[in-house]
mmCIF file of C-alpha atoms and ligand atoms in Angstrom:
data_model
loop_
_atom_site.group_PDB
_atom_site.id
_atom_site.type_symbol
_atom_site.label_atom_id
_atom_site.label_comp_id
_atom_site.label_asym_id
_atom_site.label_seq_id
_atom_site.Cartn_x
_atom_site.Cartn_y
_atom_site.Cartn_z
ATOM 1 C CA MET A 1 0.000 0.000 0.000
ATOM 2 C CA ILE A 2 1.404 3.353 -1.009
ATOM 3 C CA PRO A 3 0.369 6.638 0.625
ATOM 4 C CA SER A 4 -0.769 9.531 -1.547
ATOM 5 C CA ALA A 5 1.888 12.169 -2.223
ATOM 6 C CA PHE A 6 2.799 14.561 0.594
ATOM 7 C CA GLU A 7 5.405 17.203 1.285
ATOM 8 C CA TYR A 8 7.701 16.208 4.144
ATOM 9 C CA HIS A 9 8.893 18.824 6.664
ATOM 10 C CA ARG A 10 11.336 17.941 9.423
ATOM 11 C CA ALA A 11 10.916 20.285 12.402
ATOM 12 C CA SER A 12 14.248 21.380 13.850
ATOM 13 C CA SER A 13 12.819 22.701 17.146
ATOM 14 C CA LEU A 14 9.540 23.212 18.982
ATOM 15 C CA SER A 15 9.162 26.756 17.634
ATOM 16 C CA ASN A 16 9.881 25.523 14.089
ATOM 17 C CA ALA A 17 7.262 22.747 14.522
ATOM 18 C CA LEU A 18 4.691 25.311 15.703
ATOM 19 C CA ALA A 19 5.528 27.648 12.808
ATOM 20 C CA LEU A 20 5.122 24.817 10.281
ATOM 21 C CA LEU A 21 1.830 23.826 11.878
ATOM 22 C CA ALA A 22 0.576 27.426 11.812
ATOM 23 C CA GLU A 23 1.557 27.684 8.134
ATOM 24 C CA HIS A 24 -0.016 24.433 6.931
ATOM 25 C CA GLY A 25 -2.818 24.062 9.528
ATOM 26 C CA GLU A 26 -5.599 21.729 8.426
ATOM 27 C CA LYS A 27 -3.556 20.507 5.448
ATOM 28 C CA ALA A 28 -0.887 19.031 7.718
ATOM 29 C CA LYS A 29 -0.502 16.057 10.011
ATOM 30 C CA VAL A 30 2.085 15.830 12.745
ATOM 31 C CA LEU A 31 4.315 12.754 12.482
ATOM 32 C CA ALA A 32 5.722 11.467 15.798
ATOM 33 C CA GLY A 33 6.446 7.709 16.112
ATOM 34 C CA GLY A 34 4.446 7.007 12.960
ATOM 35 C CA HIS A 35 3.022 3.778 14.351
ATOM 36 C CA SER A 36 -0.597 4.840 13.915
ATOM 37 C CA LEU A 37 -0.240 7.524 11.257
ATOM 38 C CA LEU A 38 1.802 5.531 8.715
ATOM 39 C CA PRO A 39 -0.695 2.631 8.600
ATOM 40 C CA MET A 40 -3.452 5.218 8.113
ATOM 41 C CA LEU A 41 -1.538 6.869 5.263
ATOM 42 C CA LYS A 42 -0.885 3.520 3.626
ATOM 43 C CA LEU A 43 -4.549 2.561 3.861
ATOM 44 C CA ARG A 44 -5.376 6.067 2.584
ATOM 45 C CA LEU A 45 -7.578 6.672 5.620
ATOM 46 C CA ALA A 46 -5.604 9.924 5.833
ATOM 47 C CA SER A 47 -4.094 11.821 2.892
ATOM 48 C CA PRO A 48 -2.575 15.032 4.290
ATOM 49 C CA PRO A 49 -0.681 17.122 1.721
ATOM 50 C CA HIS A 50 1.947 17.981 4.395
ATOM 51 C CA LEU A 51 3.644 15.876 7.076
ATOM 52 C CA ILE A 52 5.449 17.693 9.886
ATOM 53 C CA ASP A 53 7.926 15.310 11.456
ATOM 54 C CA VAL A 54 8.509 16.301 15.095
ATOM 55 C CA GLY A 55 10.533 13.162 15.874
ATOM 56 C CA GLY A 56 13.789 15.123 16.185
ATOM 57 C CA VAL A 57 12.513 17.725 18.662
ATOM 58 C CA ALA A 58 14.489 16.496 21.669
ATOM 59 C CA GLU A 59 13.036 19.094 24.056
ATOM 60 C CA LEU A 60 9.670 17.264 23.918
ATOM 61 C CA ARG A 61 11.060 13.972 25.177
ATOM 62 C CA ALA A 62 11.854 14.774 28.817
ATOM 63 C CA ILE A 63 10.246 13.164 31.863
ATOM 64 C CA ALA A 64 10.533 15.373 34.935
ATOM 65 C CA ARG A 65 9.053 16.072 38.343
ATOM 66 C CA THR A 66 7.992 19.736 38.582
ATOM 67 C CA ARG A 67 5.617 21.827 40.696
ATOM 68 C CA ASP A 68 2.899 20.760 38.194
ATOM 69 C CA GLY A 69 3.528 17.120 39.195
ATOM 70 C CA LEU A 70 5.021 14.504 36.936
ATOM 71 C CA VAL A 71 5.452 16.027 33.471
ATOM 72 C CA ILE A 72 6.017 13.798 30.472
ATOM 73 C CA GLY A 73 7.064 15.287 27.130
ATOM 74 C CA ALA A 74 4.805 14.402 24.196
ATOM 75 C CA LEU A 75 7.646 12.622 22.418
ATOM 76 C CA ALA A 76 8.586 10.337 25.301
ATOM 77 C CA SER A 77 8.336 6.851 23.841
ATOM 78 C CA HIS A 78 6.238 4.128 25.428
ATOM 79 C CA ALA A 79 9.541 2.431 26.355
ATOM 80 C CA ASP A 80 10.822 5.663 28.007
ATOM 81 C CA VAL A 81 7.681 5.867 30.163
ATOM 82 C CA ALA A 82 7.684 2.160 31.026
ATOM 83 C CA ALA A 83 11.335 2.284 32.154
ATOM 84 C CA SER A 84 11.313 5.652 33.938
ATOM 85 C CA SER A 85 12.123 5.364 37.644
ATOM 86 C CA GLU A 86 10.290 8.697 38.232
ATOM 87 C CA VAL A 87 7.122 7.293 36.698
ATOM 88 C CA ARG A 88 7.385 3.930 38.405
ATOM 89 C CA ALA A 89 7.965 5.516 41.817
ATOM 90 C CA SER A 90 4.717 7.487 41.910
ATOM 91 C CA HIS A 91 2.525 6.470 38.926
ATOM 92 C CA ARG A 92 3.152 2.775 38.566
ATOM 93 C CA GLY A 93 -0.145 2.197 36.719
ATOM 94 C CA LEU A 94 1.036 4.586 34.003
ATOM 95 C CA ALA A 95 4.343 2.739 33.590
ATOM 96 C CA GLU A 96 2.418 -0.529 33.421
ATOM 97 C CA ALA A 97 0.068 0.859 30.745
ATOM 98 C CA ALA A 98 3.089 1.938 28.669
ATOM 99 C CA ALA A 99 4.724 -1.468 29.113
ATOM 100 C CA ALA A 100 1.525 -3.182 27.932
ATOM 101 C CA ILE A 101 1.495 -1.405 24.552
ATOM 102 C CA GLY A 102 2.226 -3.483 21.455
ATOM 103 C CA ASP A 103 5.672 -5.034 21.162
ATOM 104 C CA MET A 104 9.211 -3.762 21.651
ATOM 105 C CA GLN A 105 9.404 -2.086 18.233
ATOM 106 C CA VAL A 106 6.130 -0.244 18.842
ATOM 107 C CA ARG A 107 7.211 0.812 22.336
ATOM 108 C CA ASN A 108 10.549 2.115 21.074
ATOM 109 C CA ARG A 109 9.001 4.319 18.359
ATOM 110 C CA GLY A 110 5.475 5.166 19.558
ATOM 111 C CA THR A 111 5.004 8.258 21.734
ATOM 112 C CA ILE A 112 2.586 9.252 24.477
ATOM 113 C CA GLY A 113 1.552 12.390 22.562
ATOM 114 C CA GLY A 114 0.888 10.382 19.397
ATOM 115 C CA SER A 115 -1.163 7.801 21.231
ATOM 116 C CA LEU A 116 -3.336 10.430 22.947
ATOM 117 C CA ALA A 117 -3.805 12.487 19.769
ATOM 118 C CA HIS A 118 -4.843 9.340 17.911
ATOM 119 C CA ALA A 119 -7.574 8.652 20.532
ATOM 120 C CA ASP A 120 -7.972 4.983 19.656
ATOM 121 C CA PRO A 121 -10.854 3.600 21.772
ATOM 122 C CA ALA A 122 -8.791 0.481 22.587
ATOM 123 C CA ALA A 123 -5.479 2.230 23.363
ATOM 124 C CA ASP A 124 -3.880 1.833 26.793
ATOM 125 C CA TYR A 125 -2.772 5.384 27.729
ATOM 126 C CA PRO A 126 -6.280 6.898 27.669
ATOM 127 C CA ALA A 127 -7.326 4.794 30.692
ATOM 128 C CA ALA A 128 -4.204 5.872 32.567
ATOM 129 C CA VAL A 129 -4.490 9.611 31.856
ATOM 130 C CA LEU A 130 -8.121 9.525 33.000
ATOM 131 C CA ALA A 131 -7.406 7.487 36.139
ATOM 132 C CA PHE A 132 -4.600 9.893 37.098
ATOM 133 C CA ASN A 133 -6.682 12.983 36.222
ATOM 134 C CA ALA A 134 -3.909 14.169 33.910
ATOM 135 C CA GLU A 135 -3.894 17.283 31.741
ATOM 136 C CA ILE A 136 -2.859 17.218 28.106
ATOM 137 C CA VAL A 137 -1.000 20.406 27.220
ATOM 138 C CA ALA A 138 -1.491 21.695 23.677
ATOM 139 C CA ARG A 139 0.215 24.612 21.914
ATOM 140 C CA GLY A 140 -1.055 26.394 18.839
ATOM 141 C CA PRO A 141 -1.260 29.848 17.246
ATOM 142 C CA LYS A 142 -3.575 31.039 20.050
ATOM 143 C CA GLY A 143 -1.177 29.961 22.800
ATOM 144 C CA THR A 144 -1.015 27.110 25.283
ATOM 145 C CA ARG A 145 -3.931 25.351 26.936
ATOM 146 C CA ALA A 146 -4.171 22.428 29.348
ATOM 147 C CA ILE A 147 -7.032 20.057 28.587
ATOM 148 C CA LYS A 148 -8.308 17.740 31.339
ATOM 149 C CA ALA A 149 -8.256 14.086 30.309
ATOM 150 C CA ALA A 150 -12.006 13.972 31.018
ATOM 151 C CA ASP A 151 -12.564 16.641 28.328
ATOM 152 C CA PHE A 152 -9.897 15.523 25.881
ATOM 153 C CA PHE A 153 -11.453 12.339 24.463
ATOM 154 C CA GLN A 154 -14.594 13.166 22.502
ATOM 155 C CA GLY A 155 -15.404 9.970 20.629
ATOM 156 C CA LEU A 156 -14.006 7.384 18.252
ATOM 157 C CA PHE A 157 -10.554 8.633 17.185
ATOM 158 C CA THR A 158 -11.726 12.136 18.096
ATOM 159 C CA SER A 159 -10.166 14.467 20.616
ATOM 160 C CA ALA A 160 -10.447 18.098 21.695
ATOM 161 C CA LEU A 161 -7.145 18.843 19.929
ATOM 162 C CA ARG A 162 -7.379 21.412 17.111
ATOM 163 C CA ALA A 163 -5.772 20.768 13.721
ATOM 164 C CA ASN A 164 -3.147 23.460 14.309
ATOM 165 C CA GLU A 165 -2.256 22.387 17.853
ATOM 166 C CA LEU A 166 0.662 20.282 18.995
ATOM 167 C CA ILE A 167 0.595 18.265 22.207
ATOM 168 C CA THR A 168 3.762 19.304 24.014
ATOM 169 C CA GLU A 169 3.445 17.494 27.341
ATOM 170 C CA VAL A 170 1.157 15.574 29.669
ATOM 171 C CA ARG A 171 0.923 16.623 33.329
ATOM 172 C CA PHE A 172 0.102 14.036 35.977
ATOM 173 C CA PRO A 173 -0.834 15.396 39.434
ATOM 174 C CA GLU A 174 1.059 13.869 42.342
ATOM 175 C CA THR A 175 -0.662 10.834 43.833
ATOM 176 C CA ASP A 176 -0.092 11.521 47.563
ATOM 177 C CA GLY A 177 1.029 7.977 48.176
ATOM 178 C CA ALA A 178 -1.794 6.248 46.305
ATOM 179 C CA GLY A 179 -0.974 2.877 44.794
ATOM 180 C CA SER A 180 -1.831 2.255 41.170
ATOM 181 C CA ALA A 181 -1.912 -0.515 38.607
ATOM 182 C CA TYR A 182 -2.955 -1.188 35.017
ATOM 183 C CA GLU A 183 -4.550 -4.483 34.007
ATOM 184 C CA LYS A 184 -5.329 -5.424 30.448
ATOM 185 C CA PHE A 185 -7.109 -8.288 28.753
ATOM 186 C CA GLU A 186 -5.656 -8.056 25.292
ATOM 187 C CA GLN A 187 -6.936 -9.069 21.923
ATOM 188 C CA PRO A 188 -4.648 -12.009 21.123
ATOM 189 C CA ALA A 189 -3.979 -10.995 17.506
ATOM 190 C CA SER A 190 -3.570 -7.211 17.772
ATOM 191 C CA GLY A 191 -2.477 -6.841 21.405
ATOM 192 C CA PHE A 192 -4.863 -3.889 21.812
ATOM 193 C CA ALA A 193 -7.096 -3.849 24.886
ATOM 194 C CA VAL A 194 -10.352 -5.753 24.732
ATOM 195 C CA VAL A 195 -10.651 -4.227 28.187
ATOM 196 C CA GLY A 196 -8.006 -2.324 30.128
ATOM 197 C CA VAL A 197 -8.413 -0.701 33.539
ATOM 198 C CA CYS A 198 -6.119 1.695 35.372
ATOM 199 C CA ALA A 199 -6.762 1.995 39.102
ATOM 200 C CA GLN A 200 -5.455 4.507 41.606
ATOM 201 C CA VAL A 201 -6.333 3.832 45.282
ATOM 202 C CA ARG A 202 -5.176 5.495 48.502
ATOM 203 C CA LEU A 203 -5.849 3.949 51.915
ATOM 204 C CA ASP A 204 -5.283 5.661 55.255
ATOM 205 C CA SER A 205 -3.582 4.004 58.231
ATOM 206 C CA SER A 206 -6.858 2.344 59.277
ATOM 207 C CA LYS A 207 -7.224 0.851 55.784
ATOM 208 C CA THR A 208 -10.123 3.089 54.822
ATOM 209 C CA VAL A 209 -10.267 4.109 51.163
ATOM 210 C CA ARG A 210 -9.452 7.835 51.100
ATOM 211 C CA ALA A 211 -9.200 8.231 47.321
ATOM 212 C CA VAL A 212 -10.066 6.012 44.393
ATOM 213 C CA ARG A 213 -10.146 6.567 40.633
ATOM 214 C CA LEU A 214 -10.756 3.825 38.108
ATOM 215 C CA ALA A 215 -10.822 4.260 34.341
ATOM 216 C CA ALA A 216 -11.361 1.758 31.554
ATOM 217 C CA THR A 217 -10.440 1.554 27.887
ATOM 218 C CA GLY A 218 -11.863 -0.728 25.222
ATOM 219 C CA VAL A 219 -15.462 -0.609 26.416
ATOM 220 C CA SER A 220 -16.737 2.574 24.797
ATOM 221 C CA ASP A 221 -15.837 5.053 22.052
ATOM 222 C CA ARG A 222 -13.604 6.803 24.619
ATOM 223 C CA PRO A 223 -12.105 5.996 28.039
ATOM 224 C CA VAL A 224 -14.634 5.972 30.887
ATOM 225 C CA ARG A 225 -14.527 6.384 34.665
ATOM 226 C CA LEU A 226 -16.025 3.490 36.633
ATOM 227 C CA THR A 227 -17.872 5.764 39.050
ATOM 228 C CA ALA A 228 -20.322 3.160 40.412
ATOM 229 C CA MET A 229 -17.408 1.031 41.577
ATOM 230 C CA GLU A 230 -15.539 4.102 42.862
ATOM 231 C CA ASN A 231 -18.580 5.172 44.925
ATOM 232 C CA LEU A 232 -18.922 1.728 46.467
ATOM 233 C CA LEU A 233 -15.263 1.721 47.553
ATOM 234 C CA GLY A 234 -14.697 5.386 48.493
ATOM 235 C CA GLY A 235 -14.742 6.264 52.206
ATOM 236 C CA LYS A 236 -15.283 2.612 53.239
ATOM 237 C CA PRO A 237 -12.998 0.107 54.930
ATOM 238 C CA TRP A 238 -10.956 -1.859 52.381
ATOM 239 C CA SER A 239 -11.479 -5.633 52.320
ATOM 240 C CA ASP A 240 -11.521 -8.418 49.758
ATOM 241 C CA GLN A 241 -15.280 -8.738 50.241
ATOM 242 C CA ALA A 242 -15.843 -5.006 49.687
ATOM 243 C CA LEU A 243 -13.718 -5.119 46.536
ATOM 244 C CA GLU A 244 -15.573 -8.190 45.263
ATOM 245 C CA ALA A 245 -18.957 -6.514 45.775
ATOM 246 C CA ALA A 246 -17.818 -3.228 44.206
ATOM 247 C CA ALA A 247 -16.252 -4.935 41.174
ATOM 248 C CA ARG A 248 -19.572 -6.616 40.438
ATOM 249 C CA GLN A 249 -20.834 -3.072 39.705
ATOM 250 C CA ALA A 250 -17.843 -2.057 37.549
ATOM 251 C CA ASP A 251 -20.011 -1.853 34.431
ATOM 252 C CA ALA A 252 -23.087 -0.407 36.148
ATOM 253 C CA ASP A 253 -22.574 3.123 34.726
ATOM 254 C CA LEU A 254 -22.269 1.942 31.162
ATOM 255 C CA LYS A 255 -25.574 2.045 29.309
ATOM 256 C CA LYS A 256 -23.927 0.564 26.256
ATOM 257 C CA VAL A 257 -20.692 -1.357 25.864
ATOM 258 C CA ARG A 258 -18.723 -1.539 22.633
ATOM 259 C CA GLU A 259 -18.958 -4.796 20.685
ATOM 260 C CA ASP A 260 -16.833 -6.275 17.927
ATOM 261 C CA LEU A 261 -16.239 -9.663 16.325
ATOM 262 C CA TYR A 262 -13.997 -10.676 19.203
ATOM 263 C CA ALA A 263 -16.082 -9.603 22.205
ATOM 264 C CA LYS A 264 -19.823 -9.137 22.433
ATOM 265 C CA GLU A 265 -21.376 -6.893 25.062
ATOM 266 C CA ASP A 266 -21.951 -9.544 27.790
ATOM 267 C CA TYR A 267 -18.416 -10.873 27.490
ATOM 268 C CA ARG A 268 -16.900 -7.368 27.625
ATOM 269 C CA ARG A 269 -18.994 -6.501 30.691
ATOM 270 C CA HIS A 270 -17.760 -9.682 32.371
ATOM 271 C CA LEU A 271 -14.152 -8.870 31.458
ATOM 272 C CA LEU A 272 -14.552 -5.332 32.768
ATOM 273 C CA ARG A 273 -15.674 -6.615 36.187
ATOM 274 C CA VAL A 274 -12.750 -9.056 36.359
ATOM 275 C CA VAL A 275 -10.096 -6.645 35.080
ATOM 276 C CA ALA A 276 -11.324 -3.796 37.329
ATOM 277 C CA ARG A 277 -11.143 -6.030 40.402
ATOM 278 C CA ARG A 278 -7.609 -7.132 39.560
ATOM 279 C CA ALA A 279 -6.435 -3.584 38.877
ATOM 280 C CA ALA A 280 -7.848 -2.233 42.158
ATOM 281 C CA ALA A 281 -6.467 -5.176 44.152
ATOM 282 C CA ARG A 282 -2.971 -4.666 42.739
ATOM 283 C CA ALA A 283 -3.146 -0.896 43.230
ATOM 284 C CA VAL A 284 -3.668 -1.514 46.949
ATOM 285 C CA ALA A 285 -1.121 -4.340 47.135
HETATM 286 P P1 FAD B 301 1.904 8.834 15.077
HETATM 287 O O1 FAD B 301 1.538 7.551 14.422
HETATM 288 O O2 FAD B 301 3.076 9.549 14.529
HETATM 289 O O3 FAD B 301 0.648 9.832 15.068
HETATM 290 C C1 FAD B 301 -0.631 9.399 15.456
HETATM 291 C C2 FAD B 301 -1.605 10.574 15.378
HETATM 292 O O4 FAD B 301 -1.289 11.535 16.365
HETATM 293 C C3 FAD B 301 -1.533 11.352 14.054
HETATM 294 O O5 FAD B 301 -2.812 11.864 13.766
HETATM 295 C C4 FAD B 301 -0.582 12.485 14.352
HETATM 296 O O6 FAD B 301 -0.787 13.602 13.508
HETATM 297 C C5 FAD B 301 -0.930 12.798 15.791
HETATM 298 N N1 FAD B 301 0.168 13.290 16.618
HETATM 299 C C6 FAD B 301 1.302 12.633 16.933
HETATM 300 N N2 FAD B 301 2.020 13.329 17.823
HETATM 301 C C7 FAD B 301 1.334 14.467 18.056
HETATM 302 C C8 FAD B 301 1.552 15.597 18.900
HETATM 303 N N3 FAD B 301 2.632 15.708 19.700
HETATM 304 N N4 FAD B 301 0.629 16.601 18.894
HETATM 305 C C9 FAD B 301 -0.472 16.509 18.101
HETATM 306 N N5 FAD B 301 -0.748 15.460 17.303
HETATM 307 C C10 FAD B 301 0.143 14.446 17.282
HETATM 308 N N6 FAD B 301 -1.388 1.226 21.076
HETATM 309 C C11 FAD B 301 -1.880 0.873 22.282
HETATM 310 O O7 FAD B 301 -2.330 1.726 23.029
HETATM 311 N N7 FAD B 301 -1.871 -0.439 22.693
HETATM 312 C C12 FAD B 301 -1.392 -1.444 21.907
HETATM 313 O O8 FAD B 301 -1.400 -2.600 22.334
HETATM 314 C C13 FAD B 301 -0.884 -1.108 20.623
HETATM 315 N N8 FAD B 301 -0.380 -2.050 19.801
HETATM 316 C C14 FAD B 301 0.123 -1.686 18.580
HETATM 317 C C15 FAD B 301 0.640 -2.679 17.750
HETATM 318 C C16 FAD B 301 1.156 -2.340 16.514
HETATM 319 C C17 FAD B 301 1.717 -3.429 15.629
HETATM 320 C C18 FAD B 301 1.170 -0.978 16.091
HETATM 321 C C19 FAD B 301 1.743 -0.577 14.758
HETATM 322 C C20 FAD B 301 0.669 0.013 16.908
HETATM 323 C C21 FAD B 301 0.135 -0.326 18.167
HETATM 324 N N9 FAD B 301 -0.384 0.638 19.022
HETATM 325 C C22 FAD B 301 -0.887 0.274 20.239
HETATM 326 C C23 FAD B 301 -0.386 2.074 18.637
HETATM 327 C C24 FAD B 301 0.918 2.726 19.127
HETATM 328 O O9 FAD B 301 0.840 2.897 20.516
HETATM 329 C C25 FAD B 301 1.219 4.097 18.486
HETATM 330 O O10 FAD B 301 2.549 4.361 18.793
HETATM 331 C C26 FAD B 301 0.423 5.259 18.979
HETATM 332 O O11 FAD B 301 -0.964 5.026 18.850
HETATM 333 C C27 FAD B 301 0.689 6.515 18.137
HETATM 334 O O12 FAD B 301 1.880 7.115 18.567
HETATM 335 P P2 FAD B 301 2.923 7.609 17.508
HETATM 336 O O13 FAD B 301 3.951 8.375 18.233
HETATM 337 O O14 FAD B 301 3.383 6.426 16.735
HETATM 338 O O15 FAD B 301 2.050 8.631 16.635
#
C-alpha cells in the first residue's frame, strides 16, 4: 500500500514545529512515532498534503518532576515511560500501561503524545491519563492550553485537539502515596485492549479508602470512569469482600458497551468486572 503524495517537513525545534503547523494548519498532520499515522496513510484513511515530522525535537522527550507534578514530554516513547524510575515511583499504573502497549518495536518508536492524539478507543494510555486525572498540554497559534483528560477524548478517534495544535506534554498530578496498577485483557492478535483498567487507590492508616479513581479503555468510544465502583469503595474500609462486591458493579454506569467480532457486550462486561477487580487489588497491594 502506497500513501498519496505529501510534502515532508522535518521540524528542527519546537518553535519551528509550531511555525510549520501554523503555516499548513488543516492541510498538515504531525508525524511522531508514525506507528498509527503511517498505517493510516498507507490505507489512505488519511491523505494530508503535508507531514510535519517532530521526531527530532528532543526538548519534547523529557520526563521530569515539577511543581505541576510529573510532566512527560509528548515525544517520550512508550519504552521511556515504562522504564522511567520517576514514573514507576509514583505512577506505577502509568508505567504498566506503557509497558503493555504493542511489542518492543512499537514501544521504542510510539510516543505518548501520538497515542493520545490518535484517541484509539482500545489504546492503553487513555485509561491511565483519566485514572490519574492528567492534563494534556497543547500549543497552537492562540497559545497554550491544558485540557483535562475527562474533556480531551470526545469519541471514536476524536479528541479536543485542534488541527493546528501540537501536544507538548502531559501533566500528571502527584498521587499523595496512592498505589496504582494497570490491568489489560488483550486481543490475542492485535495486542490492543479488549478491556483495560487503570486503578489509583489510597488507603489511610486504618485501611479506609481515602481516594479512588478507576478508568477503563476498550469498552466505549472513549475511556470511561467506573464511578459506580468508585462510589462503592470510596470512604469505606478496604477488604476483599468489599472489593468483590464493588467490582460486580464495575459496568453499572455503562448504558452501552462496545462490541466487535472478538467480544460481544456480555463478554466485555464480564471482562470489565474481572479486570477492574484485579487492577484495584494490585493498586492496593
Ligand atoms: P503517530 O503515528 O506519529 O501519530 C498518530 C496521530 O497523532 C496522528 O494523527 C498524528 O498527527 C498525531 N500526533 C502525533 N504526535 C502528536 C503531537 N505531539 N501533537 C499533536 N498530534 C500528534 N497502542 C496501544 O495503546 N496499545 C497497543 O497494544 C498497541 N499495539 C500496537 C501494535 C502495533 C503493531 C502498532 C503498529 C501500533 C500499536 N499501538 C498500540 C499504537 C501505538 O501505541 C502508536 O505508537 C500510537 O498510537 C501513536 O503514537 P505515535 O507516536 O506512533 O504517533
